[in-house]
């Protein structure tokens, strides 16, 4: 803990575009950055590092090994990388076995998480209005490795849980017509777009478009730092929505 301002000392895992954004935002907010791990640098589980919480914005292929190493060090984690969900049960077990705290999220933008709540409510309402269909489109820069994005899949998961007539996802690999019980999720990769997600709700009478458009990377960094501050000293496996819901209830 940084006793000067009661903020946790942080480590940045993955020093790419988002890692640098975390560094800039953290310093502006008074966080002490104790360690920075480059994308290709492994975390030594036998070394004594002086940080409280690690923020991981590395690559999907690095996540499992990073969590193993950080858990052995008894360090809490903000897992902001996407594309690792196939390892989720293993990661849950590692967190539990090592008695640490971890916050994960497909998107650490507060605005995007507000949209999650709006889409959840809208999807519930659509159960009473069968004339409306729904789909998701996401656009990102050409360097993004996963498609559909983790955020688009989170939106899809919310819709599938709330809207009874949708029970499966069809993405860009699908061909032919879209059956009524399928949720169509489409992706585009172009230029340097930070991230745009739109949920389309359409009927013969009208169309509703619910869009979150990230203007830059600062929103993701601010959310990750909020999660780092919240998870310090806690144990367990949490979604970033748990963090925000806890904060909003207090307010």
XYZ file of N, CA and C in Angstrom:
753
model
N 0.850 -1.201 0.000
C 0.000 0.000 0.000
C 0.881 1.244 0.000
N 0.547 2.181 -0.841
C 1.198 3.476 -0.868
C 0.620 4.308 0.277
N 1.339 4.383 1.370
C 0.812 5.005 2.586
C 0.597 6.509 2.414
N 1.253 7.086 1.421
C 1.108 8.520 1.217
C -0.327 8.883 0.838
N -0.974 8.054 0.012
C -2.328 8.378 -0.433
C -3.290 7.200 -0.319
N -2.873 6.137 0.383
C -3.717 4.961 0.623
C -4.121 4.222 -0.646
N -3.371 4.378 -1.699
C -3.614 3.636 -2.931
C -2.677 2.437 -2.998
N -3.119 1.320 -3.589
C -2.221 0.168 -3.708
C -1.084 0.446 -4.679
N 0.068 -0.136 -4.389
C 1.161 -0.118 -5.359
C 0.800 -1.086 -6.478
N 1.014 -0.668 -7.707
C 0.592 -1.517 -8.813
C 1.765 -1.959 -9.681
N 1.541 -3.077 -10.354
C 2.426 -3.551 -11.410
C 1.629 -3.572 -12.703
N 2.271 -3.225 -13.799
C 1.643 -3.268 -15.117
C 2.208 -4.467 -15.866
N 1.329 -5.371 -16.261
C 1.740 -6.570 -16.992
C 1.299 -6.400 -18.437
N 2.270 -6.228 -19.325
C 1.978 -5.932 -20.719
C 2.114 -4.440 -20.963
N 3.217 -4.039 -21.585
C 3.512 -2.615 -21.733
C 3.320 -2.182 -23.184
N 2.149 -2.544 -23.733
C 1.775 -2.077 -25.060
C 0.996 -0.780 -24.950
N 0.101 -0.554 -25.901
C -0.673 0.694 -25.911
C -1.471 0.878 -24.629
N -2.140 -0.189 -24.178
C -2.933 -0.069 -22.958
C -2.051 0.017 -21.721
N -0.943 -0.702 -21.707
C -0.025 -0.610 -20.579
C 0.492 0.801 -20.389
N 0.814 1.461 -21.488
C 1.294 2.846 -21.424
C 0.174 3.791 -20.979
N -1.057 3.495 -21.403
C -2.194 4.316 -20.972
C -2.434 4.158 -19.472
N -2.295 2.917 -18.973
C -2.404 2.669 -17.530
C -1.345 3.469 -16.786
N -0.119 3.430 -17.274
C 0.975 4.157 -16.627
C 0.651 5.648 -16.530
N 0.217 6.235 -17.624
C -0.086 7.672 -17.642
C -1.214 8.016 -16.664
N -2.287 7.237 -16.703
C -3.431 7.507 -15.824
C -3.096 7.255 -14.359
N -2.313 6.196 -14.107
C -1.948 5.856 -12.728
C -1.111 6.962 -12.092
N -0.132 7.448 -12.818
C 0.727 8.504 -12.282
C -0.074 9.779 -12.041
N -1.014 10.074 -12.939
C -1.843 11.273 -12.776
C -2.724 11.178 -11.537
N -3.121 9.966 -11.159
C -3.993 9.765 -10.002
C -3.224 9.550 -8.702
N -1.894 9.485 -8.776
C -1.105 9.333 -7.561
C -0.756 7.912 -7.194
N -1.009 6.949 -8.086
C -0.592 5.574 -7.834
C 0.926 5.453 -7.968
N 1.496 4.582 -7.174
C 2.909 4.238 -7.324
C 3.012 2.989 -8.193
N 3.782 3.073 -9.274
C 4.009 1.925 -10.148
C 5.320 1.275 -9.731
N 5.221 0.092 -9.153
C 6.410 -0.574 -8.619
C 7.125 -1.417 -9.661
N 6.375 -1.994 -10.596
C 6.977 -2.859 -11.615
C 6.229 -2.729 -12.931
N 6.981 -2.825 -14.017
C 6.406 -2.907 -15.360
C 6.996 -4.132 -16.042
N 6.128 -5.023 -16.492
C 6.560 -6.234 -17.185
C 6.228 -6.093 -18.664
N 7.252 -6.094 -19.493
C 7.037 -6.040 -20.934
C 6.254 -7.269 -21.388
N 5.659 -7.170 -22.565
C 4.834 -8.257 -23.107
C 5.584 -9.581 -23.102
N 6.877 -9.541 -23.460
C 7.655 -10.779 -23.610
C 8.461 -11.135 -22.352
N 8.212 -10.436 -21.237
C 8.962 -10.698 -20.011
C 8.117 -11.517 -19.047
N 8.636 -12.651 -18.606
C 7.908 -13.502 -17.673
C 8.016 -12.965 -16.244
N 6.982 -13.247 -15.468
C 6.977 -12.876 -14.052
C 7.622 -14.004 -13.269
N 8.652 -13.681 -12.510
C 9.381 -14.685 -11.734
C 8.654 -14.926 -10.413
N 8.040 -16.097 -10.285
C 7.254 -16.416 -9.084
C 8.122 -16.605 -7.851
N 9.438 -16.636 -8.019
C 10.349 -16.816 -6.882
C 10.981 -15.502 -6.429
N 10.629 -14.415 -7.078
C 11.213 -13.120 -6.738
C 10.266 -12.345 -5.819
N 10.838 -11.486 -4.998
C 10.044 -10.691 -4.061
C 9.766 -9.317 -4.673
N 8.607 -9.167 -5.277
C 8.237 -7.900 -5.902
C 7.485 -7.016 -4.907
N 7.683 -5.709 -5.032
C 7.064 -4.759 -4.104
C 5.853 -4.079 -4.751
N 4.790 -4.846 -4.979
C 3.536 -4.257 -5.441
C 2.373 -5.005 -4.799
N 1.210 -4.375 -4.814
C 0.020 -4.955 -4.186
C -0.928 -5.599 -5.193
N -1.113 -4.935 -6.327
C -2.068 -5.398 -7.341
C -1.422 -5.304 -8.716
N -1.576 -6.358 -9.507
C -1.082 -6.361 -10.885
C -2.245 -6.125 -11.838
N -2.044 -5.245 -12.816
C -3.032 -5.012 -13.870
C -2.499 -5.636 -15.146
N -3.200 -6.653 -15.646
C -2.739 -7.423 -16.805
C -3.469 -6.975 -18.063
N -2.731 -6.307 -18.947
C -3.219 -5.958 -20.280
C -2.286 -6.591 -21.309
N -1.962 -7.870 -21.119
C -1.030 -8.551 -22.013
C -1.795 -9.220 -23.153
N -1.395 -10.437 -23.527
C -2.045 -11.181 -24.600
C -2.802 -12.375 -24.036
N -3.836 -12.846 -24.733
C -4.595 -14.010 -24.243
C -3.729 -15.229 -23.946
N -2.715 -15.470 -24.780
C -1.865 -16.649 -24.597
C -0.997 -16.560 -23.348
N -0.831 -15.360 -22.803
C 0.021 -15.159 -21.625
C -0.754 -15.212 -20.314
N -2.067 -15.110 -20.396
C -2.882 -14.896 -19.195
C -2.730 -16.010 -18.174
N -2.858 -17.257 -18.601
C -2.852 -18.370 -17.652
C -1.538 -18.430 -16.882
N -0.424 -18.289 -17.573
C 0.875 -18.337 -16.899
C 1.055 -17.128 -15.985
N 0.583 -15.960 -16.413
C 0.660 -14.766 -15.564
C -0.131 -14.953 -14.275
N -1.338 -15.507 -14.388
C -2.172 -15.734 -13.199
C -1.502 -16.734 -12.271
N -0.920 -17.781 -12.820
C -0.215 -18.770 -11.983
C 0.918 -18.105 -11.202
N 1.726 -17.315 -11.894
C 2.882 -16.681 -11.245
C 2.439 -15.664 -10.198
N 1.484 -14.821 -10.542
C 1.021 -13.797 -9.606
C 0.331 -14.413 -8.400
N -0.378 -15.520 -8.606
C -1.044 -16.201 -7.490
C -0.033 -16.787 -6.518
N 1.043 -17.355 -7.048
C 2.098 -17.884 -6.182
C 2.731 -16.775 -5.351
N 2.779 -15.581 -5.928
C 3.332 -14.425 -5.217
C 2.326 -13.798 -4.246
N 1.088 -14.335 -4.239
C 0.010 -13.810 -3.384
C -0.332 -12.361 -3.732
N -0.309 -12.062 -5.029
C -0.658 -10.726 -5.507
C -2.064 -10.731 -6.102
N -2.847 -9.740 -5.763
C -4.160 -9.602 -6.376
C -4.023 -9.120 -7.817
N -5.062 -9.381 -8.610
C -4.954 -9.204 -10.060
C -6.181 -8.491 -10.607
N -5.937 -7.553 -11.522
C -6.986 -7.025 -12.396
C -6.699 -7.581 -13.783
N -7.561 -8.464 -14.258
C -7.336 -9.163 -15.526
C -8.148 -8.465 -16.612
N -7.474 -7.595 -17.356
C -8.158 -6.753 -18.338
C -7.965 -7.233 -19.768
N -7.203 -8.297 -19.948
C -7.044 -8.912 -21.263
C -8.291 -9.733 -21.586
N -8.620 -9.841 -22.878
C -9.740 -10.690 -23.285
C -9.214 -11.886 -24.074
N -10.108 -12.800 -24.404
C -9.747 -13.951 -25.223
C -9.220 -15.144 -24.451
N -9.416 -15.167 -23.121
C -8.865 -16.247 -22.280
C -9.957 -17.108 -21.639
N -11.225 -16.918 -22.000
C -12.335 -17.538 -21.263
C -12.299 -19.070 -21.281
N -11.621 -19.658 -22.251
C -11.506 -21.124 -22.260
C -10.740 -21.630 -21.040
N -9.976 -20.746 -20.401
C -9.205 -21.112 -19.202
C -9.918 -20.698 -17.908
N -11.159 -20.246 -17.998
C -11.795 -19.620 -16.833
C -11.874 -20.546 -15.627
N -12.272 -21.792 -15.817
C -12.398 -22.696 -14.674
C -11.046 -22.939 -14.010
N -9.995 -23.046 -14.821
C -8.645 -23.216 -14.270
C -8.234 -21.986 -13.469
N -8.510 -20.807 -14.011
C -8.141 -19.566 -13.331
C -8.922 -19.399 -12.032
N -10.204 -19.731 -12.043
C -10.995 -19.687 -10.805
C -10.364 -20.565 -9.729
N -9.948 -21.758 -10.128
C -9.353 -22.697 -9.175
C -8.030 -22.161 -8.634
N -7.212 -21.574 -9.494
C -5.933 -21.005 -9.063
C -6.166 -19.887 -8.048
N -7.119 -19.020 -8.333
C -7.440 -17.910 -7.429
C -7.899 -18.436 -6.075
N -8.766 -19.437 -6.094
C -9.280 -20.013 -4.847
C -8.189 -20.733 -4.064
N -7.389 -21.534 -4.762
C -6.344 -22.318 -4.095
C -5.286 -21.437 -3.441
N -5.030 -20.269 -4.039
C -3.982 -19.385 -3.523
C -4.530 -18.246 -2.663
N -5.857 -18.224 -2.486
C -6.490 -17.281 -1.562
C -6.154 -15.828 -1.900
N -6.330 -15.473 -3.186
C -6.080 -14.097 -3.617
C -7.379 -13.509 -4.166
N -7.301 -12.271 -4.634
C -8.443 -11.621 -5.257
C -8.162 -11.323 -6.718
N -9.177 -11.486 -7.562
C -9.037 -11.197 -8.991
C -10.316 -10.551 -9.502
N -10.145 -9.465 -10.260
C -11.251 -8.832 -10.979
C -10.996 -9.007 -12.467
N -11.982 -9.523 -13.184
C -11.858 -9.656 -14.635
C -12.978 -8.852 -15.294
N -12.815 -8.582 -16.562
C -13.877 -7.904 -17.301
C -13.568 -7.911 -18.778
N -14.597 -8.027 -19.589
C -14.389 -7.936 -21.029
C -14.164 -6.492 -21.448
N -14.581 -5.554 -20.593
C -14.428 -4.139 -20.902
C -14.439 -3.354 -19.589
N -13.387 -2.582 -19.339
C -13.265 -1.848 -18.080
C -13.729 -0.397 -18.193
N -14.365 -0.055 -19.289
C -14.963 1.269 -19.412
C -16.238 1.332 -18.580
N -16.355 2.347 -17.737
C -17.574 2.517 -16.944
C -18.771 2.715 -17.873
N -18.579 3.495 -18.947
C -19.662 3.729 -19.896
C -20.162 2.453 -20.542
N -19.242 1.557 -20.889
C -19.645 0.291 -21.496
C -20.439 -0.545 -20.510
N -20.065 -0.499 -19.258
C -20.790 -1.267 -18.251
C -22.173 -0.680 -17.975
N -22.321 0.623 -18.167
C -23.662 1.213 -18.122
C -24.497 0.663 -19.278
N -23.883 0.548 -20.465
C -24.594 -0.031 -21.608
C -24.987 -1.479 -21.340
N -24.120 -2.242 -20.667
C -24.489 -3.620 -20.300
C -25.830 -3.635 -19.553
N -25.971 -2.718 -18.591
C -27.204 -2.659 -17.809
C -28.405 -2.263 -18.653
N -28.210 -1.316 -19.575
C -29.296 -0.891 -20.461
C -29.744 -2.048 -21.351
N -28.774 -2.774 -21.914
C -29.092 -3.905 -22.791
C -29.789 -5.017 -22.011
N -29.371 -5.231 -20.775
C -30.020 -6.236 -19.936
C -31.507 -5.907 -19.753
N -31.802 -4.660 -19.423
C -33.196 -4.248 -19.228
C -33.988 -4.313 -20.530
N -33.377 -3.848 -21.624
C -34.067 -3.862 -22.916
C -34.383 -5.284 -23.359
N -33.447 -6.200 -23.135
C -33.660 -7.596 -23.534
C -34.817 -8.219 -22.766
N -34.927 -7.898 -21.490
C -36.061 -8.379 -20.695
C -37.380 -7.873 -21.273
N -37.415 -6.597 -21.638
C -38.631 -6.002 -22.196
C -39.053 -6.680 -23.495
N -38.077 -7.089 -24.305
C -38.385 -7.667 -25.613
C -39.105 -9.003 -25.519
N -39.072 -9.636 -24.354
C -39.832 -10.880 -24.192
C -41.331 -10.651 -24.404
N -41.781 -9.436 -24.168
C -43.193 -9.093 -24.354
C -43.487 -8.504 -25.729
N -42.456 -8.428 -26.576
C -42.618 -7.801 -27.893
C -41.935 -8.660 -28.958
N -42.591 -9.731 -29.396
C -41.966 -10.685 -30.323
C -41.700 -10.131 -31.716
N -42.248 -8.966 -32.056
C -42.016 -8.390 -33.379
C -40.620 -7.778 -33.513
N -39.904 -7.651 -32.392
C -38.573 -7.046 -32.433
C -37.486 -8.119 -32.498
N -36.507 -7.876 -33.373
C -35.319 -8.721 -33.436
C -34.140 -7.926 -32.876
N -33.036 -8.614 -32.628
C -31.881 -7.959 -31.992
C -30.590 -8.546 -32.539
N -29.569 -7.716 -32.701
C -28.254 -8.185 -33.158
C -27.173 -7.275 -32.592
N -25.912 -7.694 -32.759
C -24.757 -6.951 -32.237
C -23.738 -6.759 -33.353
N -23.163 -5.562 -33.419
C -22.037 -5.309 -34.326
C -20.919 -4.642 -33.539
N -19.680 -5.070 -33.777
C -18.526 -4.435 -33.117
C -17.446 -4.134 -34.135
N -16.750 -3.003 -33.928
C -15.675 -2.560 -34.815
C -14.454 -2.212 -33.972
N -13.286 -2.701 -34.391
C -12.028 -2.396 -33.710
C -10.903 -2.182 -34.728
N -9.771 -1.752 -34.222
C -8.556 -1.571 -35.019
C -8.048 -2.915 -35.547
N -7.213 -2.860 -36.545
C -6.757 -4.082 -37.226
C -5.767 -4.895 -36.406
N -5.263 -4.354 -35.305
C -4.303 -5.097 -34.482
C -4.987 -6.018 -33.473
N -6.283 -5.879 -33.290
C -6.996 -6.692 -32.295
C -6.987 -8.154 -32.720
N -6.650 -9.026 -31.772
C -6.434 -10.427 -32.101
C -7.702 -11.274 -32.050
N -8.644 -10.969 -31.149
C -9.833 -11.817 -31.006
C -11.035 -11.215 -31.729
N -11.862 -12.090 -32.257
C -13.068 -11.687 -32.962
C -14.104 -12.811 -32.881
N -15.337 -12.527 -32.442
C -15.837 -11.237 -31.953
C -15.097 -10.800 -30.686
N -15.196 -9.529 -30.388
C -14.530 -9.001 -29.198
C -15.131 -9.601 -27.930
N -14.347 -9.582 -26.869
C -14.850 -10.049 -25.582
C -16.060 -9.250 -25.123
N -16.069 -7.954 -25.438
C -17.205 -7.112 -25.064
C -18.464 -7.519 -25.817
N -18.320 -7.800 -27.115
C -19.475 -8.250 -27.903
C -20.026 -9.561 -27.355
N -19.136 -10.452 -26.948
C -19.584 -11.726 -26.379
C -20.262 -11.522 -25.026
N -19.799 -10.534 -24.256
C -20.476 -10.210 -22.992
C -21.882 -9.677 -23.253
N -22.012 -8.803 -24.250
C -23.335 -8.314 -24.632
C -24.229 -9.470 -25.072
N -23.649 -10.379 -25.859
C -24.411 -11.541 -26.326
C -24.866 -12.411 -25.162
N -23.982 -12.610 -24.203
C -24.324 -13.423 -23.035
C -25.477 -12.798 -22.250
N -25.442 -11.479 -22.105
C -26.526 -10.772 -21.415
C -27.850 -10.988 -22.152
N -27.826 -10.830 -23.477
C -29.053 -10.974 -24.267
C -29.589 -12.400 -24.190
N -28.706 -13.389 -24.329
C -29.150 -14.784 -24.299
C -29.758 -15.164 -22.947
N -29.244 -14.558 -21.880
C -29.784 -14.855 -20.546
C -31.153 -14.220 -20.318
N -31.399 -13.087 -20.973
C -32.625 -12.332 -20.692
C -33.725 -12.535 -21.734
N -33.349 -12.760 -22.987
C -34.330 -12.843 -24.074
C -34.568 -14.309 -24.424
N -35.719 -14.822 -24.070
C -35.978 -16.260 -24.111
C -35.962 -16.845 -25.518
N -36.277 -16.035 -26.527
C -36.352 -16.590 -27.885
C -34.996 -16.670 -28.588
N -33.951 -16.188 -27.943
C -32.601 -16.314 -28.496
C -31.823 -17.330 -27.667
N -31.236 -18.329 -28.331
C -30.525 -19.360 -27.562
C -29.173 -19.750 -28.128
N -28.697 -19.053 -29.171
C -27.368 -19.354 -29.702
C -26.820 -18.138 -30.434
N -25.495 -18.124 -30.596
C -24.802 -17.034 -31.283
C -24.364 -17.509 -32.662
N -24.581 -16.681 -33.672
C -24.002 -16.892 -34.991
C -23.091 -15.710 -35.287
N -21.826 -15.983 -35.621
C -20.885 -14.898 -35.901
C -20.604 -14.816 -37.400
N -19.513 -14.133 -37.759
C -19.204 -13.893 -39.168
C -18.854 -15.158 -39.939
N -18.552 -16.236 -39.241
C -18.220 -17.483 -39.939
C -19.471 -18.181 -40.456
N -20.640 -17.731 -40.028
C -21.901 -18.352 -40.440
C -22.276 -17.907 -41.856
N -22.932 -18.788 -42.581
C -23.391 -18.487 -43.929
C -24.882 -18.784 -44.031
N -25.555 -18.073 -44.920
C -26.972 -18.314 -45.118
C -27.837 -17.415 -44.259
N -29.118 -17.738 -44.214
C -30.067 -16.930 -43.450
C -29.862 -17.125 -41.946
N -30.353 -16.168 -41.172
C -30.220 -16.203 -39.713
C -31.539 -16.683 -39.119
N -31.555 -17.850 -38.475
C -32.802 -18.338 -37.867
C -33.245 -17.447 -36.710
N -34.522 -17.494 -36.400
C -35.089 -16.608 -35.391
C -34.537 -16.800 -33.997
N -34.054 -18.010 -33.693
C -33.537 -18.259 -32.341
C -32.058 -17.924 -32.203
N -31.457 -17.387 -33.274
C -30.021 -17.073 -33.262
C -29.793 -15.578 -33.067
N -28.748 -15.253 -32.318
C -28.300 -13.875 -32.134
C -27.105 -13.659 -33.051
N -27.250 -12.771 -34.031
C -26.186 -12.535 -35.001
C -25.208 -11.506 -34.439
N -23.931 -11.865 -34.369
C -22.869 -10.990 -33.865
C -21.851 -10.808 -34.979
N -21.681 -9.578 -35.452
C -20.777 -9.304 -36.561
C -19.618 -8.427 -36.114
N -18.504 -8.520 -36.848
C -17.270 -7.812 -36.487
C -16.650 -7.176 -37.721
N -15.930 -6.080 -37.496
C -15.107 -5.468 -38.535
C -13.806 -5.007 -37.905
N -12.726 -5.082 -38.669
C -11.418 -4.609 -38.222
C -10.915 -3.601 -39.244
N -10.777 -2.351 -38.796
C -10.406 -1.295 -39.733
C -9.616 -0.205 -39.018
N -8.521 0.214 -39.629
C -7.764 1.362 -39.160
C -7.361 1.298 -37.703
N -7.610 2.390 -36.985
C -7.171 2.520 -35.595
C -8.351 2.758 -34.652
N -9.523 2.241 -34.994
C -10.718 2.444 -34.171
C -10.534 1.776 -32.811
N -10.699 2.547 -31.746
C -10.488 2.035 -30.390
C -11.507 0.967 -30.030
N -12.755 1.185 -30.379
C -13.790 0.192 -30.092
C -15.177 0.803 -30.177
N -16.025 0.235 -31.034
C -17.416 0.660 -31.145
C -18.301 -0.574 -31.090
N -19.292 -0.550 -30.215
C -20.229 -1.668 -30.077
C -21.651 -1.129 -30.204
N -22.427 -1.744 -31.086
C -23.813 -1.336 -31.291
C -24.736 -2.539 -31.179
N -25.785 -2.378 -30.399
C -26.867 -3.360 -30.326
C -28.038 -2.793 -31.120
N -28.461 -3.531 -32.145
C -29.591 -3.121 -32.981
C -30.849 -3.861 -32.530
N -31.916 -3.119 -32.295
C -33.221 -3.692 -31.969
C -34.182 -3.201 -33.051
N -34.707 -4.133 -33.841
C -35.426 -3.735 -35.049
C -36.797 -4.392 -35.158
N -37.765 -3.610 -35.635
C -39.099 -4.127 -35.961
C -39.543 -3.488 -37.268
N -40.713 -3.880 -37.748
C -41.238 -3.279 -38.972
C -41.560 -1.801 -38.774
N -41.763 -1.399 -37.525
C -42.170 -0.020 -37.229
C -41.001 0.918 -36.962
N -39.927 0.406 -36.343
C -38.832 1.293 -35.956
C -37.566 0.498 -35.648
N -36.475 1.239 -35.480
C -35.180 0.654 -35.129
C -34.589 1.420 -33.955
N -34.077 0.687 -32.984
C -33.366 1.268 -31.846
C -31.900 0.878 -31.973
N -31.002 1.844 -31.834
C -29.567 1.571 -31.857
C -28.962 2.013 -30.526
N -28.368 1.073 -29.816
C -27.691 1.354 -28.548
C -26.196 1.217 -28.794
N -25.477 2.324 -28.752
C -24.067 2.332 -29.149
C -23.171 2.880 -28.051
N -22.061 2.188 -27.833
C -20.964 2.737 -27.035
C -19.771 2.893 -27.962
N -19.228 4.095 -27.992
C -18.085 4.391 -28.852
C -16.957 4.934 -27.987
N -15.890 4.171 -27.864
C -14.738 4.628 -27.078
C -13.989 5.700 -27.867
N -13.803 6.867 -27.268
C -13.092 7.948 -27.945
C -11.582 7.746 -27.896
N -11.121 7.093 -26.848
C -9.701 6.805 -26.677
C -9.578 5.688 -25.645
N -8.359 5.391 -25.219
C -8.134 4.282 -24.289
C -8.220 4.688 -22.817
N -8.411 5.967 -22.554
C -8.348 6.423 -21.161
C -9.466 5.828 -20.308
N -10.642 5.609 -20.892
C -11.749 5.044 -20.125
C -11.447 3.652 -19.606
N -10.757 2.841 -20.426
C -10.378 1.496 -19.998
C -9.363 1.559 -18.854
N -8.421 2.498 -18.971
C -7.401 2.655 -17.932
C -8.025 3.113 -16.615
N -8.938 4.078 -16.685
C -9.586 4.578 -15.465
C -10.345 3.457 -14.764
N -11.043 2.631 -15.539
C -11.786 1.523 -14.948
C -10.886 0.482 -14.326
N -9.775 0.177 -14.989
C -8.832 -0.810 -14.452
C -8.224 -0.332 -13.141
N -7.928 0.955 -13.052
C -7.387 1.507 -11.805
C -8.441 1.516 -10.700
N -9.680 1.783 -11.060
C -10.777 1.694 -10.097
C -10.887 0.275 -9.544
N -10.758 -0.709 -10.437
C -10.806 -2.114 -10.013
C -9.621 -2.468 -9.128
N -8.435 -1.942 -9.451
C -7.240 -2.221 -8.647
C -7.401 -1.681 -7.233
N -7.955 -0.490 -7.132
C -8.180 0.107 -5.811
C -9.211 -0.708 -5.022
N -10.246 -1.201 -5.721
C -11.328 -1.940 -5.059
C -10.878 -3.326 -4.609
N -10.074 -4.020 -5.413
C -9.724 -5.417 -5.118
C -8.614 -5.510 -4.078
N -7.915 -4.410 -3.800
C -6.821 -4.480 -2.826
C -7.352 -4.953 -1.470
N -6.733 -5.991 -0.940
C -7.115 -6.528 0.361
C -8.292 -7.479 0.337
N -8.900 -7.684 -0.833
C -10.043 -8.599 -0.935
C -9.602 -9.950 -1.494
N -10.422 -10.954 -1.270
C -10.177 -12.293 -1.798
C -11.410 -12.740 -2.568
N -11.175 -13.473 -3.655
C -12.295 -13.979 -4.434
C -12.185 -13.612 -5.901
N -13.150 -14.095 -6.659
C -13.168 -13.967 -8.117
C -14.355 -13.090 -8.504
N -14.089 -11.912 -9.068
C -15.133 -10.918 -9.296
C -15.148 -10.435 -10.743
N -16.346 -10.188 -11.240
C -16.545 -9.488 -12.506
C -16.458 -7.982 -12.228
N -15.979 -7.209 -13.206
C -15.920 -5.757 -13.028
C -17.308 -5.178 -12.756
N -18.343 -5.839 -13.257
C -19.706 -5.382 -12.961
C -20.007 -5.510 -11.466
N -19.413 -6.502 -10.792
C -19.562 -6.619 -9.334
C -18.971 -5.394 -8.641
N -17.818 -4.956 -9.145
C -17.148 -3.783 -8.574
C -18.046 -2.558 -8.701
N -18.537 -2.320 -9.919
C -19.360 -1.135 -10.153
C -20.676 -1.201 -9.390
N -21.304 -2.366 -9.365
C -22.563 -2.495 -8.621
C -22.358 -2.207 -7.142
N -21.217 -2.650 -6.600
C -20.899 -2.380 -5.201
C -20.720 -0.885 -4.958
N -20.034 -0.219 -5.878
C -19.802 1.221 -5.747
C -21.107 1.993 -5.905
N -21.915 1.621 -6.885
C -23.172 2.329 -7.143
C -24.149 2.169 -5.985
N -24.175 0.986 -5.364
C -25.075 0.766 -4.226
C -24.689 1.651 -3.046
N -23.372 1.829 -2.854
C -22.913 2.687 -1.756
C -23.325 4.130 -1.980
N -23.334 4.546 -3.259
C -23.715 5.923 -3.573
C -25.226 6.127 -3.450
